[in-house]
CSV table of C-alpha atoms and ligand atoms in Angstrom, one decimal:
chain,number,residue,atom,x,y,z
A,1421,UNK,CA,15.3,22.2,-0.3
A,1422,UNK,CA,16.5,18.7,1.0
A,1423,UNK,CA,14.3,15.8,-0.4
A,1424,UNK,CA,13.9,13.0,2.2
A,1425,UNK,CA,12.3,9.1,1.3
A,1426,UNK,CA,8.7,8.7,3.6
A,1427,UNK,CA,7.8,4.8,4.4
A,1428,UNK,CA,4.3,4.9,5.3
A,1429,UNK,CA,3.8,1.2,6.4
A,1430,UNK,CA,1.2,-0.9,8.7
A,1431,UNK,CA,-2.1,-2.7,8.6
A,1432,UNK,CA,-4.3,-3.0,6.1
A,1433,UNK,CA,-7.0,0.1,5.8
A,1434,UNK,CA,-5.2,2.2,8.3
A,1435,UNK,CA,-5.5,4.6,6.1
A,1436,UNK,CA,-1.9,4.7,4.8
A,1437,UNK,CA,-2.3,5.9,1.1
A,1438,UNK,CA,-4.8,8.9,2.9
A,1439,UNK,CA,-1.8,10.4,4.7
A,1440,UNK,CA,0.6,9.2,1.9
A,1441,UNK,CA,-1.6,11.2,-1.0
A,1442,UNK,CA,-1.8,14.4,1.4
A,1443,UNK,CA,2.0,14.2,2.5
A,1444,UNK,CA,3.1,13.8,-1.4
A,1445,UNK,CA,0.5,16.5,-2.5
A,1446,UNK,CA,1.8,19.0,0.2
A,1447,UNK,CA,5.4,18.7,-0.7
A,1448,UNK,CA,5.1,17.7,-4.3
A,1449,UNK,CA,6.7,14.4,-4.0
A,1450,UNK,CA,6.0,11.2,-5.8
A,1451,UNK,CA,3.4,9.5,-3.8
A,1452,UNK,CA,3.8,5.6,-4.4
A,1453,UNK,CA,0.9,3.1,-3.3
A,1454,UNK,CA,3.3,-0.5,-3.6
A,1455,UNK,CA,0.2,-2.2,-2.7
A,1456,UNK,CA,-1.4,-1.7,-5.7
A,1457,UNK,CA,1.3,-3.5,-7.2
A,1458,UNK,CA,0.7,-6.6,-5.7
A,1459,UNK,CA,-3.0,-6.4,-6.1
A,1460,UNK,CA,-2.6,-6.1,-9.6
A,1461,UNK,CA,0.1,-9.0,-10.0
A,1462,UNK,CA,-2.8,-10.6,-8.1
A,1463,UNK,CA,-5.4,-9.5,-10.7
A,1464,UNK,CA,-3.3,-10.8,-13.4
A,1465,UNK,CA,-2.7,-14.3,-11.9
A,1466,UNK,CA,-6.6,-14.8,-11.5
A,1467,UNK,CA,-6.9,-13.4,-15.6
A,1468,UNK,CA,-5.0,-16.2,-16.1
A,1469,UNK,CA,-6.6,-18.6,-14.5
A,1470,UNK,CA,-3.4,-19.4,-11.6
A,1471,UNK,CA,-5.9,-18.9,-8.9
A,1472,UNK,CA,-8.2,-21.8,-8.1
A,1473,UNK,CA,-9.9,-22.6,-4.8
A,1474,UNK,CA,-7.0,-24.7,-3.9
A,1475,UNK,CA,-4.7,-21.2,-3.5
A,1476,UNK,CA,-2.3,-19.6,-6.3
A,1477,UNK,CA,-0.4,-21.4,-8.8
A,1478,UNK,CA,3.3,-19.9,-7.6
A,1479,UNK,CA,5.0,-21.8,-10.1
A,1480,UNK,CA,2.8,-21.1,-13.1
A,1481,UNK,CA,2.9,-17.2,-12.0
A,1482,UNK,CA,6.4,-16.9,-11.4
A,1483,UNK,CA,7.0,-18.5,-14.8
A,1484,UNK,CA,4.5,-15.4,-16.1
A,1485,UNK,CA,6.0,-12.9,-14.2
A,1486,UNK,CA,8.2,-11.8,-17.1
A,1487,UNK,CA,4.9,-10.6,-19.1
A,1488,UNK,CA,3.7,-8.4,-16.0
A,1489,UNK,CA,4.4,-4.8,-17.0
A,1490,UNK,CA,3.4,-2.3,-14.2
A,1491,UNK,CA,3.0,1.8,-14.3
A,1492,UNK,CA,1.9,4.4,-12.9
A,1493,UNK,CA,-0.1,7.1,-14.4
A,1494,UNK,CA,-1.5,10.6,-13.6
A,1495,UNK,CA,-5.6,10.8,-14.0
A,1496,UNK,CA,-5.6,14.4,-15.0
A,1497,UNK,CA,-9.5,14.3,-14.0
A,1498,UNK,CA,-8.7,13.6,-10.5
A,1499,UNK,CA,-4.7,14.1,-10.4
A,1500,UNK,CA,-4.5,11.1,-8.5
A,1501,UNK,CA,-1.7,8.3,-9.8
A,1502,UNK,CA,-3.7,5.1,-11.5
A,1503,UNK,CA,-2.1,1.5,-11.7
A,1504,UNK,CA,-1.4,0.3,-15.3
A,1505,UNK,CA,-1.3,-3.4,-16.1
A,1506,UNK,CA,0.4,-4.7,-19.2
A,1507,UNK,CA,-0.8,-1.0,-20.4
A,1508,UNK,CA,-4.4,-1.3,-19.7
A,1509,UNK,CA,-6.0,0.8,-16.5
A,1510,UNK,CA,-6.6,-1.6,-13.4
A,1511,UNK,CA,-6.9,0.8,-11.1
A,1512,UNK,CA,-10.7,-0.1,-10.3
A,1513,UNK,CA,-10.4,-3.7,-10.9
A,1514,UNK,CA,-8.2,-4.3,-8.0
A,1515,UNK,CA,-9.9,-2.4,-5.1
A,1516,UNK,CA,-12.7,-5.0,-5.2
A,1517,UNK,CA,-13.0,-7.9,-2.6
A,1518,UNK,CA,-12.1,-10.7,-4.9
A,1519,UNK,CA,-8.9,-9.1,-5.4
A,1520,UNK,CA,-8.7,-8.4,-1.8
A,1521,UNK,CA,-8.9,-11.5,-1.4
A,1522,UNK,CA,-6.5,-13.5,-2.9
A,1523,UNK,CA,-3.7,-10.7,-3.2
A,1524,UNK,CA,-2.4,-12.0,0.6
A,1525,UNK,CA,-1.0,-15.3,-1.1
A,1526,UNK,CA,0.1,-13.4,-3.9
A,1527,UNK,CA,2.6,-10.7,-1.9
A,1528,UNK,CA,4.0,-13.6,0.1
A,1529,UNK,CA,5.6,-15.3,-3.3
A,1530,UNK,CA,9.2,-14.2,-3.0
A,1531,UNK,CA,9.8,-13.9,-7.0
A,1532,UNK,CA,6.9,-11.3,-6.7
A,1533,UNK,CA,8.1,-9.1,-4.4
A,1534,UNK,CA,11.8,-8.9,-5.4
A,1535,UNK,CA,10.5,-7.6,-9.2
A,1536,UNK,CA,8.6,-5.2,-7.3
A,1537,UNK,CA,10.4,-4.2,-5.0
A,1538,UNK,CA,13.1,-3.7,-7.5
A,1539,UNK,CA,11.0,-1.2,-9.4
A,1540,UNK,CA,10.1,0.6,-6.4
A,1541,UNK,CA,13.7,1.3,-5.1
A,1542,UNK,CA,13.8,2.4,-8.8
A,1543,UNK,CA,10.7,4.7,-8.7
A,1544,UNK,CA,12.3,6.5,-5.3
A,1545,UNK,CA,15.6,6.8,-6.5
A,1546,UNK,CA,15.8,10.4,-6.5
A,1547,UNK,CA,14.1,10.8,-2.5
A,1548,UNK,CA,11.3,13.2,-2.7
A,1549,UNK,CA,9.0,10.5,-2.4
A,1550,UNK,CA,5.9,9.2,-0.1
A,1551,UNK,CA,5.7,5.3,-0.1
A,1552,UNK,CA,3.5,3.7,1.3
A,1553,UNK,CA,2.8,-0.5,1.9
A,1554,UNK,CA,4.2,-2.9,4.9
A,1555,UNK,CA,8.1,-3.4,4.1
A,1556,UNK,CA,8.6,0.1,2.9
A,1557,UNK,CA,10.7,1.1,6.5
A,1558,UNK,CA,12.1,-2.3,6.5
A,1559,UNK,CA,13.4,-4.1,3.7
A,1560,UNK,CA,12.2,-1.0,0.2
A,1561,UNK,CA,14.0,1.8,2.0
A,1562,UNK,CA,15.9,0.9,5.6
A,1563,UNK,CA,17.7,4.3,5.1
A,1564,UNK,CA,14.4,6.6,4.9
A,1565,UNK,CA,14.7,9.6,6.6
A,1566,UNK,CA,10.9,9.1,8.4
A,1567,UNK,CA,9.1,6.0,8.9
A,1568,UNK,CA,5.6,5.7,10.0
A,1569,UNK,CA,3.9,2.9,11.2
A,1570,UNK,CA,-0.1,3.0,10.9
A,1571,UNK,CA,-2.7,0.7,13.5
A,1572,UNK,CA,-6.0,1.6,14.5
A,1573,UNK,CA,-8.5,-1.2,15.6
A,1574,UNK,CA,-9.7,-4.0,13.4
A,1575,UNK,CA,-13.2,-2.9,13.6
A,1576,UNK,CA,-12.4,0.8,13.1
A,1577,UNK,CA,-10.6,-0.5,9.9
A,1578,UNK,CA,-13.1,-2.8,8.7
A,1579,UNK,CA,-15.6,-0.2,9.3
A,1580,UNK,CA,-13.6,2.4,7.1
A,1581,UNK,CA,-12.9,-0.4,4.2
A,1582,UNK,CA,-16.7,-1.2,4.1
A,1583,UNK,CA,-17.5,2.7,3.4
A,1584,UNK,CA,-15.1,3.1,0.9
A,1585,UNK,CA,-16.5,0.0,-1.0
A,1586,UNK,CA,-20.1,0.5,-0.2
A,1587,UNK,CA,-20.3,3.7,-1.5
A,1588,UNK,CA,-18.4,3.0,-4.8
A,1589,UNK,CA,-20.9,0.7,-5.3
A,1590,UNK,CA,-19.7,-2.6,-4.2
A,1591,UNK,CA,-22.7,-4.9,-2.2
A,1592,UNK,CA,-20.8,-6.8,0.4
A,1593,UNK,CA,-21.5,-7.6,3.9
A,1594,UNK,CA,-19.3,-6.3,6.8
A,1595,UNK,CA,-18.5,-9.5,8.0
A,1596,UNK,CA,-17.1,-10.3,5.3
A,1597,UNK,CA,-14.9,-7.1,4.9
A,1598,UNK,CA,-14.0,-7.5,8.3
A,1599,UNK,CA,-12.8,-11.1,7.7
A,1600,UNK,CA,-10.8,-10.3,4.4
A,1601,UNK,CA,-8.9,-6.7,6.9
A,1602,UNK,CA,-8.1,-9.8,9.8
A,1603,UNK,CA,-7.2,-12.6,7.7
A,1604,UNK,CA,-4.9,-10.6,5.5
A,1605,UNK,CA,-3.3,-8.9,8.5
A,1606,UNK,CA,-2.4,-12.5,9.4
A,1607,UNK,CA,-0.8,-13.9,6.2
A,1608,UNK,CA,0.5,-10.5,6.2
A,1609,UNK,CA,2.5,-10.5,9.1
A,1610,UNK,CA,3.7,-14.1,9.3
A,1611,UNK,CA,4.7,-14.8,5.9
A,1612,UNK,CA,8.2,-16.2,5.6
A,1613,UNK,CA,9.5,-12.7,3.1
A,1614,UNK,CA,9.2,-9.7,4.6
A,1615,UNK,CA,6.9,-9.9,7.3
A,1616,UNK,CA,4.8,-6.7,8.1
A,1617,UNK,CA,6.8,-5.7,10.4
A,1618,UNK,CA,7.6,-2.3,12.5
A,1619,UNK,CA,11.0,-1.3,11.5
A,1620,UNK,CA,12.4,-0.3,15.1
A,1621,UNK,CA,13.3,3.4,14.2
A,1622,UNK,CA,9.8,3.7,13.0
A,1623,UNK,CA,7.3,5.8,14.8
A,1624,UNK,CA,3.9,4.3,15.7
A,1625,UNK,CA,0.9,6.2,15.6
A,1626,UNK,CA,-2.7,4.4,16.4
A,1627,UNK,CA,-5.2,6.5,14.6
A,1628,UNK,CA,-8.3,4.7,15.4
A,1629,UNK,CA,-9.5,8.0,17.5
A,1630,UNK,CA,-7.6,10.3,14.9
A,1631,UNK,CA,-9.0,13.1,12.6
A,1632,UNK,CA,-7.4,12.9,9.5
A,1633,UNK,CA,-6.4,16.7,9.7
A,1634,UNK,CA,-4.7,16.3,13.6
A,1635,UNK,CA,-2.9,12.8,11.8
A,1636,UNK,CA,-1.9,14.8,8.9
A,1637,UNK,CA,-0.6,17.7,11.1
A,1638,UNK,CA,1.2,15.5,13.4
A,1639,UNK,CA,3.1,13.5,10.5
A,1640,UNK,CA,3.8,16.9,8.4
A,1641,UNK,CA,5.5,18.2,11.5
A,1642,UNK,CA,7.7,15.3,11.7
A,1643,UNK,CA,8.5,15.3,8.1
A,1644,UNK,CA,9.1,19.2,8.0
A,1645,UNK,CA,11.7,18.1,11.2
A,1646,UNK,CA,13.1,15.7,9.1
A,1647,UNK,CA,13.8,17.7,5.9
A,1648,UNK,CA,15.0,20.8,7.8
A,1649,UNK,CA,17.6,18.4,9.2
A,1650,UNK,CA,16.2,19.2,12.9
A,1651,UNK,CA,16.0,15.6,14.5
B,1484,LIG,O1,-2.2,-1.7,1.0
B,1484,LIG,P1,-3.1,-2.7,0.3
B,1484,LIG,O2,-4.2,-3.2,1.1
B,1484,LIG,O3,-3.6,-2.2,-1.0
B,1484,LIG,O4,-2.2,-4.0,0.0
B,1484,LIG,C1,-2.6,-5.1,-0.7
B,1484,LIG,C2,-1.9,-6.3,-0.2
B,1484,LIG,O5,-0.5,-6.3,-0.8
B,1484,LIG,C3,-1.7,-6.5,1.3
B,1484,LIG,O6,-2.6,-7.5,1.8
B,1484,LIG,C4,-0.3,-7.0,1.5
B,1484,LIG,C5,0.4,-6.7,0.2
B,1484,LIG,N1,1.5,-5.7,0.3
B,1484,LIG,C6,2.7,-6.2,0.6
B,1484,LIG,O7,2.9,-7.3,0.9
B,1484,LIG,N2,3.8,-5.3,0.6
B,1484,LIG,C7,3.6,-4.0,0.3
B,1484,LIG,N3,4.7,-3.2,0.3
B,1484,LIG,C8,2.3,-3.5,0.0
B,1484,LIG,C9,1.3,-4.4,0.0
């Protein structure tokens, strides 16, 4: 059968690596989650001290960047694809709020995200694959067959982020979850390198009043379309 490229990109916590994971599961694809990329190239400037309360040291991490080794690898537990940094398992490290919260800064750094997104053109190479992040449909893969863009509401968001986090054990307030969704949403989308951005062939889809089984139905449907050849 045909393999097609998926960008899965928009907001933070809309829930993008959900329908990426089920999408790459269903048609045994690669599933790629880019933004644990940069939240590791994030956790590995503040292991090295770059990060200070004054913001990121670009120069000192772009002079490191040659010692950041990245990849992906199957948990055979869970079967879900863990991020590897310098060969050592990151994949908890980075979903916590500290790294939340200084990986913004770190995506906008243009040196970082040409050596990623270098590797992930490389990782999707052969199509069959579910990617998901914010420049995926604009700037990773302009040619993929379908793009989707994620939004839902930034307190529907929030409100998801803070479960997830809460009941892996994390103590933090919603406020301040809901400050970290907003705030990187906003260095997100106006950062001078690849903006978040919908990529105008890509199809919007607002899920905040969305079960994940009628969102994963919808966005099967279209990919099914778009492998059978039929739009
Ligand atoms: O999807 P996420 O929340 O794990 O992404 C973490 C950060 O990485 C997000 O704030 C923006 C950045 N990012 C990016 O700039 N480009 C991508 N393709 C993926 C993520």
């Amino acid at each position: 059968m045909t393999k097609i490229t998926i960008a899965i990109d928009g907001f933070s916590s809309t829930g993008k690596s959900t329908i990426a994971k089920q999408l790459a599961d269903w048609l045994d694809y690669i599933y790629v989650d880019t933004g644990a990329m940069y939240r590791a190239v994030a956790l590995f400037a503040m292991q090295q001290g770059f990060i200070s309360k004054n913001g990121v040291d670009s120069l000192a991490l772009i002079n490191a960047l040659g010692g950041v080794v990245l990849h992906f690898q199957k948990n055979e537990d869970t079967g879900a694809a863990e991020v590897f940094l310098n060969n050592v398992n990151v994949e908890k490290q980075i979903r916590t709020l500290e790294v939340s919260a200084q990986v913004s800064p770190v995506a906008a750094i243009s040196a970082v995200r040409s050596k990623l997104v270098d590797q992930q053109q490389k990782l999707g190479q052969g199509k069959g694959v579910v990617m998901d992040g914010r420049d995926i449909g604009t700037v990773v893969f302009p040619d993929a067959e379908l793009k989707i863009f994620l939004d839902a509401s930034a307190t529907t968001r929030a409100e998801r982020r803070y479960k997830e986090l809460t009941q892996g054990g994390d103590a933090v307030s919603f406020d301040d979850v809901l400050a970290n969704v907003m705030e990187r949403d906003h260095i997100d989308s106006t950062r001078e390198d690849s903006p978040l951005a919908k990529a105008n062939d890509a199809i919007a889809i607002d899920n905040s009043e969305m079960n994940l089984e009628d969102q994963f139905h919808i966005i099967l449907q279209l990919a099914k379309d778009r492998i059978a050849g039929r739009v």
